[in-house]
Tab-separated table of C-alpha atoms in Angstrom:
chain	number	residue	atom	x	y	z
V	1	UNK	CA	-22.581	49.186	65.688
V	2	UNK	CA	-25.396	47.280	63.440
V	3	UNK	CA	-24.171	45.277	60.474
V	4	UNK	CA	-25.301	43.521	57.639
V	5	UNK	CA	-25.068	40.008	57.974
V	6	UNK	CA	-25.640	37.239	55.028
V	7	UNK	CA	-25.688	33.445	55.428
V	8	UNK	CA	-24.361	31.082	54.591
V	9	UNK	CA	-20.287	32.334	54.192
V	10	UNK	CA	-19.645	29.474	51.793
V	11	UNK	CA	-22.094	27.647	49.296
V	12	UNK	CA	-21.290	24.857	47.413
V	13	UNK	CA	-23.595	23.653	44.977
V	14	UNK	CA	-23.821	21.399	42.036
V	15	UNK	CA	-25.162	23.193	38.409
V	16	UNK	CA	-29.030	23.126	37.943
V	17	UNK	CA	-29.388	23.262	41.860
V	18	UNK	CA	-31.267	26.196	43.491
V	19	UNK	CA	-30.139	27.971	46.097
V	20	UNK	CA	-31.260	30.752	48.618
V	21	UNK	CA	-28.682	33.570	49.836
V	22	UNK	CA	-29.935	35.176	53.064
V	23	UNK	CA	-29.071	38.782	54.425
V	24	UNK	CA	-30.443	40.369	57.493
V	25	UNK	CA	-30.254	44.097	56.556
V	26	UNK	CA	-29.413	46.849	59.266
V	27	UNK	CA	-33.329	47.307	61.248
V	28	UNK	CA	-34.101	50.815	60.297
V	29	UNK	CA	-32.582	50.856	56.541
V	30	UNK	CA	-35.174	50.721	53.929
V	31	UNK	CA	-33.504	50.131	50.425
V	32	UNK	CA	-31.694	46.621	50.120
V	33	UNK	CA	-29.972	45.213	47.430
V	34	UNK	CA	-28.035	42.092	45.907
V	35	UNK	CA	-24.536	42.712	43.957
V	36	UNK	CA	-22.260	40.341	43.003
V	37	UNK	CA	-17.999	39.888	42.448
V	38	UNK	CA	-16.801	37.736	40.431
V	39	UNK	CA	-12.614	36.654	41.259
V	40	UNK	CA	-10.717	39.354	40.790
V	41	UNK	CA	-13.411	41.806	38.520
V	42	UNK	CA	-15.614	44.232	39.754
V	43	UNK	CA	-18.631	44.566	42.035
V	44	UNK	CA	-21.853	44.449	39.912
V	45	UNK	CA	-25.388	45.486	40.770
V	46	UNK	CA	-27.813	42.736	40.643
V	47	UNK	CA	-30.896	44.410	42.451
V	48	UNK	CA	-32.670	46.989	44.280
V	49	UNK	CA	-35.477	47.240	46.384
V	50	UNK	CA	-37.905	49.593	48.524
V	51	UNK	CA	-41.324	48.905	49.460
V	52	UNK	CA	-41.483	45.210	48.778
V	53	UNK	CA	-40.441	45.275	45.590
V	54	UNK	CA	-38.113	45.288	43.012
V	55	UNK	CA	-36.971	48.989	42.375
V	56	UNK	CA	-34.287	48.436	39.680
V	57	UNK	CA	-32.220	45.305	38.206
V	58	UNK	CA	-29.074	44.568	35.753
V	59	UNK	CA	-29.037	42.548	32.844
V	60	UNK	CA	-27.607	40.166	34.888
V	61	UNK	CA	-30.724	39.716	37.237
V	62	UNK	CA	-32.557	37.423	34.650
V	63	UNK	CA	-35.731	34.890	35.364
V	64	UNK	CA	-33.439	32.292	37.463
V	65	UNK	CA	-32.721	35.242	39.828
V	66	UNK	CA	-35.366	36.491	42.118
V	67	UNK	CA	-35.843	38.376	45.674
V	68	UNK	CA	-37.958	38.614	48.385
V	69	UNK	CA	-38.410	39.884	52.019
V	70	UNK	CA	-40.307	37.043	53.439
V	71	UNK	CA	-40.660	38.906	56.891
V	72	UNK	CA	-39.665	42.220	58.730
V	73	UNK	CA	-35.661	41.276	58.964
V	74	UNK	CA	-34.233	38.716	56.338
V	75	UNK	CA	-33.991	39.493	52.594
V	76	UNK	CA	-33.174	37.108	50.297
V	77	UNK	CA	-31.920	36.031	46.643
V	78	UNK	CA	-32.627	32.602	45.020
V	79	UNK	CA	-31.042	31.708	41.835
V	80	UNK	CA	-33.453	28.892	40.657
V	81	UNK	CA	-31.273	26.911	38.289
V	82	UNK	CA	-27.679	27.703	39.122
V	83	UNK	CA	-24.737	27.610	36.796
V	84	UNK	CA	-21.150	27.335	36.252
V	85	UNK	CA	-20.927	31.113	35.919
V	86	UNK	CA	-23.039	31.867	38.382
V	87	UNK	CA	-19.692	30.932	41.128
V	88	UNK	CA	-19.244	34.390	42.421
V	89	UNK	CA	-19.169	36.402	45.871
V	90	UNK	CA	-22.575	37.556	46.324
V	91	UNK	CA	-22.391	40.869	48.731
V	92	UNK	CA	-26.446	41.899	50.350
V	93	UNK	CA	-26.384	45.570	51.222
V	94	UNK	CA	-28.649	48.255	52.859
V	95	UNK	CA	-29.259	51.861	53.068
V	96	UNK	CA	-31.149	54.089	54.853
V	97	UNK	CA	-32.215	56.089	52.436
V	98	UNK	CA	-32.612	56.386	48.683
V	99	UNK	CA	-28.889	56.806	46.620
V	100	UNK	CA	-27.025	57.025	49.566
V	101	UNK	CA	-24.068	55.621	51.256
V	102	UNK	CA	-24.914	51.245	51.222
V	103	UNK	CA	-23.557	49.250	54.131
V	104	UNK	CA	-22.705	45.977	52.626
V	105	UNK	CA	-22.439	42.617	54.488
V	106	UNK	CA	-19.683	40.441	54.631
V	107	UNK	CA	-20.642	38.350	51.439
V	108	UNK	CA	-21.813	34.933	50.404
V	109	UNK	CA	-18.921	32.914	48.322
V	110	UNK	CA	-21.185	30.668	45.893
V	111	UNK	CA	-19.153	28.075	43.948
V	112	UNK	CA	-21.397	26.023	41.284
V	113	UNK	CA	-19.495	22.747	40.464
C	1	UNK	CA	-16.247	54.602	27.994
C	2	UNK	CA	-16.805	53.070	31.264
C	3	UNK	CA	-19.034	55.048	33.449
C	4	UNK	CA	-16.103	54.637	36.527
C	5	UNK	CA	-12.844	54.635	35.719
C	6	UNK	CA	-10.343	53.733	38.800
C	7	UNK	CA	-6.608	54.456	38.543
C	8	UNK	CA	-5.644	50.515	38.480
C	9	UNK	CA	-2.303	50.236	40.433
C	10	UNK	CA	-0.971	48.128	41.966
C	11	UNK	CA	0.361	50.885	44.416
C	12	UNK	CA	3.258	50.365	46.998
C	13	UNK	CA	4.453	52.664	49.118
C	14	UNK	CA	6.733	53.063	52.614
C	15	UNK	CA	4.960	53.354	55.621
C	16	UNK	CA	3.911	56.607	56.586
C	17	UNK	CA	3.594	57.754	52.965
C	18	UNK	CA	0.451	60.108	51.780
C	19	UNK	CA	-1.156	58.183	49.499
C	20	UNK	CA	-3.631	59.526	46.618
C	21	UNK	CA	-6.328	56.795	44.911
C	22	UNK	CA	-8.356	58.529	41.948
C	23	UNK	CA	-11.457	58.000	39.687
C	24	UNK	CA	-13.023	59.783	37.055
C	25	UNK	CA	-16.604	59.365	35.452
C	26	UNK	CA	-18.790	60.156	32.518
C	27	UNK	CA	-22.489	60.342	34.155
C	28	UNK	CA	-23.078	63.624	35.152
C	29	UNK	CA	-26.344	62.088	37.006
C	30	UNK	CA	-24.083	60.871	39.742
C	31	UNK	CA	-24.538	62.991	42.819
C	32	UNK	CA	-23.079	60.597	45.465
C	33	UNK	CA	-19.793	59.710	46.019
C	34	UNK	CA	-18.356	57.135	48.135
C	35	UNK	CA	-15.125	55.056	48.993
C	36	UNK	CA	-14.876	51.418	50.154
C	37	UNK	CA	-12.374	49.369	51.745
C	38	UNK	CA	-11.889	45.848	50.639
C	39	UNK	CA	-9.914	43.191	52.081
C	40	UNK	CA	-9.514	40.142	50.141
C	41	UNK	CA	-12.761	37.596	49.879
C	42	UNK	CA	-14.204	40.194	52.198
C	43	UNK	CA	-17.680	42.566	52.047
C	44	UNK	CA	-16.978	46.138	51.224
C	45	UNK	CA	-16.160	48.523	53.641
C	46	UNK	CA	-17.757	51.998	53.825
C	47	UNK	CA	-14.821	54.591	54.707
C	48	UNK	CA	-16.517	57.665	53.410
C	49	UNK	CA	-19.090	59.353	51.748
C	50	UNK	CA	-19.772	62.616	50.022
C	51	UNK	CA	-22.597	64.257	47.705
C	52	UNK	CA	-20.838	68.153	47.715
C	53	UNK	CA	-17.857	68.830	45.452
C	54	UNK	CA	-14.729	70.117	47.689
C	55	UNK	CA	-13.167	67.815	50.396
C	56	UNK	CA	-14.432	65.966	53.498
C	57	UNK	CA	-11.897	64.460	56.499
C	58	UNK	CA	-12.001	61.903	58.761
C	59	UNK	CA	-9.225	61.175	60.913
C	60	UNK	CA	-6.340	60.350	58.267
C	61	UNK	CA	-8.694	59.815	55.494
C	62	UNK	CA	-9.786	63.311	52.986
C	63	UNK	CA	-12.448	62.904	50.170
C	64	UNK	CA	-11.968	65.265	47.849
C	65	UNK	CA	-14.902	65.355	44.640
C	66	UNK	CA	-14.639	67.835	41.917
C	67	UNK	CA	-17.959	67.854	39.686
C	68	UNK	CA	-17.023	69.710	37.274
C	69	UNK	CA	-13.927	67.856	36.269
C	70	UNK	CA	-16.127	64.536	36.542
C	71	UNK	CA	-12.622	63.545	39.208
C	72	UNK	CA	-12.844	62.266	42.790
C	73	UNK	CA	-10.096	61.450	45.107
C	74	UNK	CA	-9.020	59.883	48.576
C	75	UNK	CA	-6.198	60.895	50.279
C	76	UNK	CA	-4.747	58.682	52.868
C	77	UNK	CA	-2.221	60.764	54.833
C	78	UNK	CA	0.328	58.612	56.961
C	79	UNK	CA	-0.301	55.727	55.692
C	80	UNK	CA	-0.038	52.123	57.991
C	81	UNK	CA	0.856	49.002	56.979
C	82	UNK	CA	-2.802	48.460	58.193
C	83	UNK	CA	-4.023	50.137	55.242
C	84	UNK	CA	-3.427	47.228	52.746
C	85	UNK	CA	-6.507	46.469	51.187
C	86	UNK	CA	-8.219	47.227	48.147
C	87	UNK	CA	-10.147	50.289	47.530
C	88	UNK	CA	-13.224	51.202	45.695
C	89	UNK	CA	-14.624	54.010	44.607
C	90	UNK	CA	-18.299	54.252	43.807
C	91	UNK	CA	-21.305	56.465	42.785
C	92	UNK	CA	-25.043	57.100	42.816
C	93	UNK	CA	-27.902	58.657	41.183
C	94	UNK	CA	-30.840	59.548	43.457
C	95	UNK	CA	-34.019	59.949	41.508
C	96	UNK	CA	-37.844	58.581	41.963
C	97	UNK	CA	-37.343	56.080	39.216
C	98	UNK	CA	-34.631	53.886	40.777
C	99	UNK	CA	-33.440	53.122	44.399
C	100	UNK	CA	-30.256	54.398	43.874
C	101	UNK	CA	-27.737	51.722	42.911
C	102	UNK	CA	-23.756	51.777	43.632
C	103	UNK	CA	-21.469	51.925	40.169
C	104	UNK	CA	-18.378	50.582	40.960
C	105	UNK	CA	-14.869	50.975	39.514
C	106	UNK	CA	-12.619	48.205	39.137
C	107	UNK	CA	-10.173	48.640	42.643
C	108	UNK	CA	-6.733	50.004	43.051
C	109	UNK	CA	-4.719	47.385	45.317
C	110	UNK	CA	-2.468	49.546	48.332
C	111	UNK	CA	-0.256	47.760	49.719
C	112	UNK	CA	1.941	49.810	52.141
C	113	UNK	CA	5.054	48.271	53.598
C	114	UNK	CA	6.851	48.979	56.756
């Protein structure tokens, strides 16, 4: 059965680093997006995206964040100056079509020391 | 208000128990309705998915969405140790001005012993 899958499982990083989160959506979904979990609170919605770009984003989604779909398979997120609060589980997900169901991957665990 | 609200739990129950996990919510623009599975420091899960109000099965798993209460439900009928996990509930809007992002509520933890 296809699957999202995100790289790396486990990111350590030191404040003011960037870093690049990588997902490989499922091959015929066309809507991707990033959300996030912090310990023990909710799943947030970062970003969406259709078409090569950005349909929709959160507050939370500010200039450090960004996205991109460098080719036909990987999407990714970079957070350009990370920080403390940024430590979170960062979940890619895909759909194949718009407001539907959203097969999430098994999650990127970012810790900013 | 909170746009999902999610019975919080903790629940326990005995093994082979029919277990009922609830959420309301205030947008009447949501128009997709789905439940997750969540194991800990894991991705969500899809388990099921419904846009009508009334209920959908799968196996031991029933959806049931009521619209015009704003009140959606999954039934877990006999329940396995198996099932332990947290579960989400979650909505959608479909419309040409967004691509149709999830709204989460906060989780109800099952655990169900044997």
């Amino acid at each position: 059965e296809p699957e999202v899958t995100q790289t790396p499982s486990h990111q350590v990083t030191q404040m003011g680093q960037e870093v690049i989160l990588r997902c490989v959506p499922i091959s015929n979904h066309l809507y991707f997006y990033w959300y996030r979990q912090i310990l023990g609170q909710k799943v947030e919605f970062l970003v969406s995206f259709y078409n090569n770009e950005i349909s929709e984003k959160s507050e939370i989604f500010d200039d450090q964040f960004s996205v991109e779909r460098p080719d036909g398979s990987n999407f990714t997120l970079k957070i350009r100056s990370t920080k403390l609060e940024d430590s979170a589980m960062y979940f890619c997900a895909s759909s194949p079509r718009q407001g539907y169901e959203q097969y999430f991957g098994p999650g990127t665990r970012l810790t900013v020391t | 208000q909170k746009e999902v609200e999610q019975d919080p739990g903790p629940l326990s129950v005995p093994e082979g128990a029919i277990v009922s996990l609830n959420c309301t919510y205030s947008n009447s623009a949501f128009q997709y309705f789905m439940w997750y599975r969540q194991y800990s420091r894991k991705g969500p899960e899809l388990l099921m998915y419904t846009y009508s109000s009334g209920n959908k099965e799968d196996g031991r798993f029933t959806a049931q969405v009521d619209k015009s209460s704003k009140y959606i439900s999954l039934f877990i009928r006999d329940s396995q140790p198996s099932d332990s996990a947290t579960y989400l509930c979650a909505m959608s809007t479909r419309g040409l001005t967004n691509a149709g992002k999830s709204t989460f509520g906060d989780g109800t933890t099952l655990t169900v012993k044997p």
